[in-house]
Amino acid sequence: MESIQAIKQRFGIIGNDPKLNRAIEKAIQVAPTDISVLVTGESGVGKESIPKIIHQLSHRKHGKYIAVNCGAIPEGTIDSELFGHEKGAFTGATQTRSGYFEVADGGTIFLDEVGELPLTTQVRLLRVLENGEFIKVGSSKVQKTNVRIVAATNVNMFDAIKKEKFREDLYYRLSTVDINIPPLRERKEDIHLLFRKFSSDFALKYKMPTIKLADDAVPILQKHRWNGNIRQLRNVAEQISVLEQNRTISASTLQGYLPNGSNNLPAVINTSKSESDFSNEREILYKVLFDMKSDLNDLKKLTMELMKNGNVSEVEKDNEGLIQKIYGESQKDNYTEEFEDLEVLAIPEQADEDYHSDIKTQDKYHFAEEIEEEETLSLHDKELELIKKSLERHQGKRKLAAAELGISERTLYRKIKQYDL
Ligand SMILES: Nc1ncnc2c1ncn2[C@@H]1O[C@H](COP(=O)(O)OP(=O)(O)OP(=O)(O)O)[C@@H](O)[C@H]1O
Ligand SMILES: [Mg+2]
C-alpha cells in the first residue's frame, strides 16, 4: 500500500494535518473495494482529490473515471446525461445516446455536488447502486453496468433530508464510508505551508520574485476564518503575488486582501455581506486612484497653460472652474501664492508638433508623465489578467468570478464592458 506521503506527492496535496492525513488514509483503505464513498466538507477544502485517489488505487484504474458536476447540469437533461436516452425520447433526441453510467462501465463515476440531484434522478441512482441496473430515458429495456460511485457534497445532507430534498435511503447507500475533509481553519499548521507553496507557484508562473510574509503577518493568515478554504487562500496568494511591488508582505498589507480585515468572527450566514464589504474597500481604493489620476490630468493641463501663456492671472481667469475643482473652495486664496512661487518655463511659441517634441527634451519634469502612463497601464494589465483568469476558471460564470475577485457582480460587469471581454 502506498504511504500517505507518497499519495500526497502524487496528487499534489499539501499539508500535514492529522485530520487530512486520516481522510487520505481512509481513501487508501477503501480504494481496493467497491464500496460507495461520500466525501463531505465545506467548499474549497479539496474534496476533489479523494475520488481520484480512490480510482487510481483501485482495480478500476484502467477503466474510465468520469467526474460529473450534478449542480451544473440542468434538471431537464440530467437523467439523459447520466443514463442516456433513446432516439425520439424527447424533442431533439435525434439519436440514441449512451449516458455516463454506460460509458463508465468498469470504471468510477464521481458525482460532485450530489445534494443537487433532482428527486427523480435520485430514484434512478438508488437503483444503480442497489443492483447495477438502469434504464435509458425513453426506453423500457433494463441495462446493467458495473460502476463504482464516489460522491461529494458541501451541503449538510441531514438538512437536505429533513427538507425532503434528498432521499434518506440514497444518503445511507451513498455514504457507506464517509470521508470528511476538515475546513482550513481547523488545519492551522497547514495554512502558512499552503500559502508558501502557492506563492512560489505564482512567482514561477508570473516570473516575479516570491512573496514572503513578514513575521507579524503570519498569525493574521492563521487566524483568518477562510470561509472559501484553500481555494480562497490560493486566490489571496495569487492576488498579492501579482499586485504587490514590495515582496515582503506586512500584516496591514495582508489584511487588505482579507474580507473583513483579520477578524475571526463566526461564519456569516450571508457571505455576500463580507464580499460586499471587501468590494467596497477595493472600490474606494480604485476611486481614490482614479480621482488622483483625474486631478493629475487637470494639473497637467493647467501647467501646460501656464507654460504657454506665462501670465498667471490670465490663466487663472480662463481656468476658474478647473482651479476650483483641483484646489476646492477652501484653498481658493492660497493657490495663487503657490503659483507665484512656481518657476514658469519660458517656452517659445511654436507649431504644436515642434512644441511637444521640444518639451520632451527641455522639460526636466517630463519623466513624471511617462512613469504615470506606464504604471496605469500595468495596473490595468494586471486587473485585466486577474479578471480573465477568474472568468476562465469559472467558465464565464460572473457570480463565481466576482466572488473570487472580491468585487460585486455589477462591478465585474462594468469591467467586462470596460475591457471589452
Ligand atoms: N491540500 C491541498 N494542497 C494543495 N492544493 C489543494 C489542497 N486542497 C485543495 N487544493 C486546491 O484547492 C482548490 C479547491 O479544491 P477542490 O476543488 O477540491 O475543492 P472542493 O472541496 O471540491 O470545493 P467545492 O465544494 O467548492 O467543489 C483546488 O484547486 C485544489 O487543487
Ligand atoms: Mg468540488
Coordinates of C-alpha atoms and ligand atoms in Angstrom, one line a residue:
M1 CA 0.0 0.0 0.0
E2 CA 1.4 3.4 -1.0
S3 CA 2.2 5.6 2.0
I4 CA 0.2 8.7 2.8
Q5 CA 3.2 10.9 2.0
A6 CA 3.6 9.3 -1.4
I7 CA -0.1 9.8 -2.2
K8 CA 0.1 13.4 -1.2
Q9 CA 3.1 13.9 -3.5
R10 CA 1.4 12.1 -6.4
F11 CA -1.8 14.1 -6.1
G12 CA -0.3 17.4 -5.2
I13 CA -1.8 17.6 -1.8
I14 CA -0.1 19.9 0.6
G15 CA -0.4 19.7 4.4
N16 CA 0.4 17.5 7.4
D17 CA -2.7 18.0 9.5
P18 CA -3.7 14.7 11.2
K19 CA -7.3 15.0 10.1
L20 CA -6.3 15.5 6.5
N21 CA -3.9 12.5 6.8
R22 CA -6.8 10.5 8.2
A23 CA -9.0 11.3 5.3
I24 CA -6.3 10.3 2.8
E25 CA -5.7 7.1 4.8
K26 CA -9.4 6.3 4.6
A27 CA -9.3 6.8 0.8
I28 CA -6.3 4.5 0.5
Q29 CA -8.0 1.8 2.7
V30 CA -11.3 1.9 0.9
A31 CA -9.9 2.2 -2.7
P32 CA -9.5 -1.6 -3.4
T33 CA -13.1 -2.3 -2.5
D34 CA -16.2 -1.3 -4.5
I35 CA -17.8 0.4 -1.5
S36 CA -19.6 3.8 -2.2
V37 CA -17.9 6.7 -0.6
L38 CA -19.3 10.1 0.3
V39 CA -16.8 12.9 0.6
T40 CA -18.0 15.8 2.8
G41 CA -16.6 19.1 3.6
E42 CA -17.0 22.9 3.0
S43 CA -16.5 24.4 -0.4
G44 CA -12.8 24.6 -1.4
V45 CA -11.4 22.2 1.2
G46 CA -10.0 19.8 -1.5
K47 CA -12.7 17.1 -1.8
E48 CA -11.9 16.5 -5.5
S49 CA -8.6 14.7 -4.8
I50 CA -10.3 11.9 -2.9
P51 CA -12.3 10.3 -5.7
K52 CA -9.1 10.5 -7.9
I53 CA -7.1 8.7 -5.2
I54 CA -9.8 6.1 -4.8
H55 CA -10.0 5.4 -8.6
Q56 CA -6.2 5.4 -9.1
L57 CA -5.6 2.9 -6.3
S58 CA -8.5 0.6 -7.3
H59 CA -8.6 -2.3 -9.7
R60 CA -10.6 0.0 -11.9
K61 CA -7.7 2.4 -12.6
H62 CA -7.5 1.3 -16.3
G63 CA -11.3 1.9 -16.6
K64 CA -12.9 5.3 -17.1
Y65 CA -13.1 8.0 -14.5
I66 CA -15.9 10.4 -15.1
A67 CA -16.5 13.4 -12.9
V68 CA -20.0 14.8 -13.1
N69 CA -20.9 18.1 -11.5
C70 CA -24.5 17.4 -10.6
G71 CA -25.2 21.1 -9.8
A72 CA -24.1 22.3 -13.2
I73 CA -26.4 20.1 -15.4
P74 CA -29.9 21.5 -16.0
E75 CA -32.6 19.4 -14.3
G76 CA -34.3 18.6 -17.6
T77 CA -31.2 16.9 -19.1
I78 CA -29.5 15.3 -16.1
D79 CA -31.3 11.9 -16.5
S80 CA -30.3 11.7 -20.1
E81 CA -26.7 12.8 -19.3
L82 CA -26.3 10.1 -16.6
F83 CA -28.3 7.3 -18.1
G84 CA -28.6 8.1 -21.8
H85 CA -31.7 8.3 -24.0
E86 CA -33.4 6.5 -26.8
K87 CA -33.9 8.2 -30.2
G88 CA -37.1 10.2 -30.1
A89 CA -37.3 10.1 -26.3
F90 CA -37.8 13.9 -26.3
T91 CA -37.7 16.8 -28.8
G92 CA -34.2 17.0 -30.1
A93 CA -33.3 13.4 -29.3
T94 CA -32.4 12.6 -32.9
Q95 CA -30.1 9.7 -31.9
T96 CA -29.8 7.1 -29.2
R97 CA -27.1 8.2 -26.8
S98 CA -25.2 6.5 -24.0
G99 CA -25.1 8.1 -20.6
Y100 CA -22.2 8.3 -18.2
F101 CA -23.2 5.1 -16.3
E102 CA -23.0 3.1 -19.5
V103 CA -19.7 4.7 -20.7
A104 CA -18.0 4.3 -17.3
D105 CA -18.8 0.6 -17.1
G106 CA -15.9 -1.0 -15.3
G107 CA -14.7 2.4 -14.0
T108 CA -15.6 5.1 -11.5
I109 CA -18.1 7.9 -11.5
F110 CA -17.5 10.9 -9.3
L111 CA -20.9 12.6 -8.5
D112 CA -19.8 16.1 -7.3
E113 CA -22.5 18.2 -5.6
V114 CA -24.6 15.1 -5.3
G115 CA -27.0 17.1 -3.0
E116 CA -28.2 19.0 -6.1
L117 CA -29.6 15.9 -7.8
P118 CA -33.4 16.1 -8.5
L119 CA -35.5 13.6 -6.6
T120 CA -36.4 11.7 -9.8
T121 CA -32.8 11.2 -10.6
Q122 CA -32.1 10.1 -7.1
V123 CA -34.6 7.2 -7.6
R124 CA -32.7 6.1 -10.7
L125 CA -29.4 6.4 -8.9
L126 CA -30.6 4.3 -6.0
R127 CA -31.4 1.5 -8.4
V128 CA -27.9 1.6 -10.0
L129 CA -26.4 1.5 -6.5
E130 CA -28.5 -1.4 -5.4
N131 CA -28.3 -3.8 -8.4
G132 CA -26.3 -2.0 -11.1
E133 CA -29.5 -1.6 -13.2
F134 CA -30.6 1.4 -15.2
I135 CA -32.9 2.3 -18.0
K136 CA -32.2 4.9 -20.7
V137 CA -34.7 7.8 -20.9
G138 CA -37.5 6.8 -23.3
S139 CA -36.6 3.1 -23.1
S140 CA -38.1 0.1 -21.3
K141 CA -35.0 -2.0 -21.6
V142 CA -33.2 -2.6 -18.3
Q143 CA -29.4 -2.4 -18.8
K144 CA -26.6 -3.4 -16.4
T145 CA -23.5 -1.5 -15.5
N146 CA -20.6 -2.0 -13.1
V147 CA -19.7 1.4 -11.8
R148 CA -18.0 2.5 -8.6
I149 CA -19.6 5.6 -7.2
V150 CA -17.9 8.3 -5.2
A151 CA -20.0 11.3 -4.4
A152 CA -19.2 14.6 -2.8
T153 CA -21.2 17.4 -1.1
N154 CA -20.6 20.6 0.6
V155 CA -24.2 20.9 1.9
N156 CA -25.5 19.5 5.1
M157 CA -27.1 16.3 3.9
F158 CA -29.2 15.9 7.1
D159 CA -30.8 19.3 6.5
A160 CA -31.5 18.3 2.9
I161 CA -33.1 15.0 4.1
K162 CA -35.2 17.0 6.6
K163 CA -36.3 19.3 3.9
E164 CA -37.2 16.3 1.8
K165 CA -34.7 17.4 -0.9
F166 CA -32.6 14.3 -0.6
R167 CA -33.7 10.7 -0.1
E168 CA -32.6 9.2 3.2
D169 CA -32.2 5.7 1.7
L170 CA -30.0 7.1 -1.0
Y171 CA -27.9 9.0 1.5
Y172 CA -27.2 5.8 3.5
R173 CA -26.4 3.9 0.4
L174 CA -24.0 6.5 -0.9
S175 CA -22.3 7.1 2.4
T176 CA -21.3 3.6 3.2
V177 CA -17.9 5.2 4.0
D178 CA -17.9 8.9 4.8
I179 CA -14.6 10.8 4.3
N180 CA -14.7 14.2 5.8
I181 CA -12.2 16.9 4.8
P182 CA -11.8 19.4 7.6
P183 CA -12.1 23.2 6.9
L184 CA -8.8 25.1 6.6
R185 CA -9.4 27.0 9.8
E186 CA -9.1 23.6 11.6
R187 CA -5.7 22.9 9.9
K188 CA -3.9 25.9 11.3
E189 CA -0.5 24.5 10.9
D190 CA -1.1 23.9 7.2
I191 CA -2.2 27.4 6.3
H192 CA 1.3 29.0 6.1
L193 CA 2.7 26.0 4.4
L194 CA 0.0 26.2 1.7
F195 CA 0.5 29.9 1.3
R196 CA 4.2 29.5 0.8
K197 CA 3.6 26.7 -1.8
F198 CA 1.1 28.9 -3.7
S199 CA 3.3 31.9 -3.5
S200 CA 6.2 30.0 -5.0
D201 CA 4.0 28.6 -7.8
F202 CA 2.7 32.0 -8.7
A203 CA 6.2 33.5 -8.6
L204 CA 7.2 31.0 -11.2
K205 CA 4.1 31.5 -13.2
Y206 CA 4.3 35.3 -13.3
K207 CA 8.1 35.3 -13.4
M208 CA 8.3 37.5 -10.3
P209 CA 10.2 37.2 -7.0
T210 CA 8.3 35.0 -4.5
I211 CA 6.3 37.0 -1.9
K212 CA 7.1 36.4 1.7
L213 CA 5.0 37.1 4.8
A214 CA 6.5 39.4 7.5
D215 CA 6.6 37.7 10.9
D216 CA 3.7 39.7 12.2
A217 CA 1.6 38.8 9.1
V218 CA 1.8 35.0 9.7
P219 CA -0.6 34.9 12.8
I220 CA -3.1 37.0 10.8
L221 CA -3.1 34.5 8.0
Q222 CA -3.5 31.7 10.5
K223 CA -6.3 33.3 12.5
H224 CA -8.4 34.2 9.4
R225 CA -11.6 32.3 9.0
W226 CA -11.1 31.2 5.4
N227 CA -14.7 30.6 4.5
G228 CA -13.6 29.8 1.0
N229 CA -10.9 27.5 2.4
I230 CA -7.9 26.5 0.2
R231 CA -9.5 28.0 -2.9
Q232 CA -9.7 31.3 -1.2
L233 CA -6.2 31.1 0.3
R234 CA -4.8 30.4 -3.2
N235 CA -6.6 33.3 -4.7
V236 CA -5.3 35.6 -2.0
A237 CA -1.8 34.4 -2.6
E238 CA -2.3 35.0 -6.4
Q239 CA -3.6 38.5 -5.9
I240 CA -0.8 39.5 -3.6
S241 CA 1.8 37.9 -5.9
V242 CA 0.6 39.9 -8.8
L243 CA -0.2 43.2 -7.2
E244 CA 2.3 43.9 -4.5
Q245 CA 5.6 45.6 -5.5
N246 CA 7.2 45.1 -2.1
R247 CA 7.6 41.3 -1.9
T248 CA 7.7 41.2 1.9
I249 CA 4.1 41.3 2.9
S250 CA 3.3 43.2 6.1
A251 CA 0.4 42.5 8.4
S252 CA -1.5 45.5 7.2
T253 CA -1.0 44.7 3.5
L254 CA -2.2 41.2 4.1
Q255 CA -5.2 42.5 6.0
G256 CA -6.2 44.5 2.9
Y257 CA -6.6 41.3 1.0
L258 CA -8.8 39.5 3.6
P259 CA -12.5 40.2 3.7
N260 CA -13.5 41.8 7.0
G261 CA -9.9 42.6 7.8
S262 CA -8.3 40.0 10.0
N263 CA -11.4 39.2 12.0
N264 CA -12.0 35.8 13.4
L265 CA -15.8 36.1 13.8
P266 CA -18.1 33.1 13.5
A267 CA -19.3 32.3 10.0
V268 CA -21.5 34.9 8.4
I269 CA -24.6 33.2 7.1
N270 CA -24.9 35.6 4.2
T271 CA -21.5 35.5 2.7
S272 CA -22.4 38.2 0.2
K273 CA -22.2 40.6 3.2
S274 CA -18.5 40.0 3.7
E275 CA -17.8 40.1 -0.1
S276 CA -19.6 43.4 -0.4
D277 CA -17.5 44.9 2.5
F278 CA -14.4 43.9 0.7
S279 CA -15.5 45.1 -2.6
N280 CA -16.4 48.5 -1.1
E281 CA -12.9 48.8 0.3
R282 CA -11.4 47.9 -3.0
E283 CA -13.8 50.2 -4.9
I284 CA -12.9 53.1 -2.6
L285 CA -9.2 52.5 -3.4
Y286 CA -9.9 52.4 -7.1
K287 CA -12.0 55.5 -6.8
V288 CA -9.1 57.3 -5.0
L289 CA -6.7 56.2 -7.7
F290 CA -8.9 57.4 -10.5
D291 CA -9.7 60.7 -8.7
M292 CA -5.9 61.2 -8.3
K293 CA -5.4 60.5 -12.0
S294 CA -8.1 62.9 -13.0
D295 CA -6.5 65.6 -10.7
L296 CA -3.2 64.9 -12.2
N297 CA -4.5 65.4 -15.7
D298 CA -6.2 68.7 -14.7
L299 CA -2.9 69.8 -13.1
K300 CA -1.0 68.9 -16.3
K301 CA -3.5 70.9 -18.3
L302 CA -3.1 73.9 -16.1
T303 CA 0.7 73.7 -16.0
M304 CA 0.7 73.5 -19.8
E305 CA -1.5 76.6 -20.0
L306 CA 0.9 78.4 -17.6
M307 CA 3.9 77.4 -19.6
K308 CA 2.4 78.5 -22.8
N309 CA 0.9 81.7 -21.6
G310 CA 3.2 82.8 -18.8
N311 CA 0.5 85.1 -17.4
V312 CA -0.8 83.8 -14.1
S313 CA -3.8 86.0 -13.7
E314 CA -5.0 85.4 -17.3
V315 CA -4.7 81.6 -16.9
E316 CA -6.4 81.9 -13.6
K317 CA -9.3 83.7 -15.2
D318 CA -9.6 81.3 -18.1
N319 CA -9.5 78.2 -15.9
E320 CA -11.5 79.2 -12.9
G321 CA -13.6 76.1 -13.0
L322 CA -10.6 73.8 -13.2
I323 CA -8.7 75.6 -10.5
Q324 CA -11.7 75.3 -8.2
K325 CA -12.0 71.6 -9.0
I326 CA -8.4 70.9 -8.1
Y327 CA -8.0 73.2 -5.1
G328 CA -11.6 73.4 -3.8
E329 CA -13.2 76.4 -2.2
S330 CA -11.1 76.5 0.9
Q331 CA -7.9 76.6 -1.0
K332 CA -9.0 79.4 -3.3
D333 CA -7.0 82.1 -1.6
N334 CA -3.8 80.1 -1.3
Y335 CA -3.3 78.7 -4.8
T336 CA -2.2 81.9 -6.4
E337 CA 0.6 82.2 -3.8
E338 CA 1.6 78.6 -4.7
F339 CA 1.5 79.5 -8.4
E340 CA 3.6 82.6 -7.8
D341 CA 6.3 80.5 -6.3
L342 CA 6.5 78.4 -9.5
E343 CA 9.3 79.0 -11.8
V344 CA 7.4 79.4 -15.1
L345 CA 9.4 78.0 -18.0
A346 CA 9.5 80.2 -21.0
I347 CA 8.7 78.1 -24.0
P348 CA 8.8 79.8 -27.3
E349 CA 5.6 79.8 -29.4
Q350 CA 5.9 77.0 -31.9
A351 CA 3.9 74.8 -34.1
D352 CA 2.2 72.2 -32.0
E353 CA 4.3 69.2 -33.0
D354 CA 7.6 71.1 -32.5
Y355 CA 6.3 72.3 -29.2
H356 CA 5.7 68.8 -27.9
S357 CA 9.0 67.3 -29.2
D358 CA 10.7 70.3 -27.7
I359 CA 9.1 69.8 -24.3
K360 CA 10.4 66.2 -24.4
T361 CA 13.9 67.5 -24.4
Q362 CA 13.5 70.6 -22.3
D363 CA 11.1 69.7 -19.5
K364 CA 13.0 68.2 -16.7
Y365 CA 9.8 67.0 -15.1
H366 CA 8.6 65.1 -18.1
F367 CA 9.6 61.8 -16.7
A368 CA 6.7 62.0 -14.3
E369 CA 4.3 61.7 -17.1
E370 CA 6.0 58.7 -18.6
I371 CA 6.1 56.8 -15.3
E372 CA 2.4 57.6 -14.6
E373 CA 1.4 56.2 -18.0
E374 CA 3.3 53.0 -17.5
E375 CA 2.0 52.4 -14.0
T376 CA -1.6 52.9 -15.1
L377 CA -1.0 50.5 -18.0
S378 CA 0.4 47.8 -15.9
L379 CA -2.3 48.2 -13.2
H380 CA -4.9 47.8 -16.0
D381 CA -3.0 44.8 -17.4
K382 CA -2.9 43.1 -14.0
E383 CA -6.5 43.7 -13.4
L384 CA -7.4 42.5 -16.8
E385 CA -5.4 39.3 -16.4
L386 CA -7.0 38.6 -13.0
I387 CA -10.5 39.1 -14.4
K388 CA -9.8 37.0 -17.5
K389 CA -8.3 34.1 -15.4
S390 CA -11.2 34.1 -13.0
L391 CA -13.8 34.0 -15.7
E392 CA -11.9 31.2 -17.4
R393 CA -11.7 29.3 -14.1
H394 CA -15.5 29.6 -13.6
Q395 CA -16.4 29.0 -17.2
G396 CA -17.7 32.5 -17.6
K397 CA -19.9 32.4 -14.6
R398 CA -19.8 36.0 -13.4
K399 CA -21.2 35.4 -10.0
L400 CA -18.5 33.0 -9.1
A401 CA -15.8 35.1 -10.7
A402 CA -17.0 38.2 -8.8
A403 CA -17.0 36.3 -5.5
E404 CA -13.5 35.1 -6.2
L405 CA -12.2 38.5 -7.1
G406 CA -13.9 40.1 -4.1
I407 CA -15.9 42.6 -6.2
S408 CA -19.6 42.9 -6.8
E409 CA -21.2 41.3 -9.8
R410 CA -22.1 44.8 -11.0
T411 CA -18.5 46.0 -10.8
L412 CA -17.4 42.9 -12.7
Y413 CA -20.0 43.5 -15.4
R414 CA -18.7 47.1 -15.7
K415 CA -15.1 45.9 -16.0
I416 CA -16.0 43.2 -18.6
K417 CA -17.5 46.0 -20.7
Q418 CA -14.6 48.4 -20.0
Y419 CA -12.1 45.8 -21.1
D420 CA -14.3 44.5 -23.9
L421 CA -14.0 40.9 -22.7
Ligands
LIG1 N1 -4.2 20.1 0.4 C1 -4.1 20.8 -0.7 N2 -3.0 21.1 -1.3 C2 -2.9 21.8 -2.4 N3 -4.0 22.3 -3.1 C3 -5.2 22.0 -2.6 C4 -5.3 21.2 -1.4 N4 -6.6 21.1 -1.1 C5 -7.3 21.8 -2.1 N5 -6.4 22.3 -3.0 C6 -6.7 23.1 -4.2 O1 -7.8 24.0 -3.8 C7 -8.7 24.1 -4.8 C8 -10.1 23.7 -4.3 O2 -10.1 22.3 -4.1 P1 -11.4 21.4 -4.6 O3 -11.8 21.8 -6.0 O4 -11.0 20.0 -4.4 O5 -12.5 21.9 -3.6 P2 -13.9 21.2 -3.2 O6 -13.8 20.7 -1.8 O7 -14.2 20.3 -4.3 O8 -14.8 22.5 -3.2 P3 -16.3 22.6 -3.8 O9 -17.2 22.0 -2.8 O10 -16.5 24.1 -3.9 O11 -16.3 22.0 -5.1 C9 -8.2 23.2 -6.0 O12 -7.6 24.0 -6.9 C10 -7.3 22.2 -5.3 O13 -6.3 21.8 -6.2
MG2 MG -15.6 20.4 -5.9

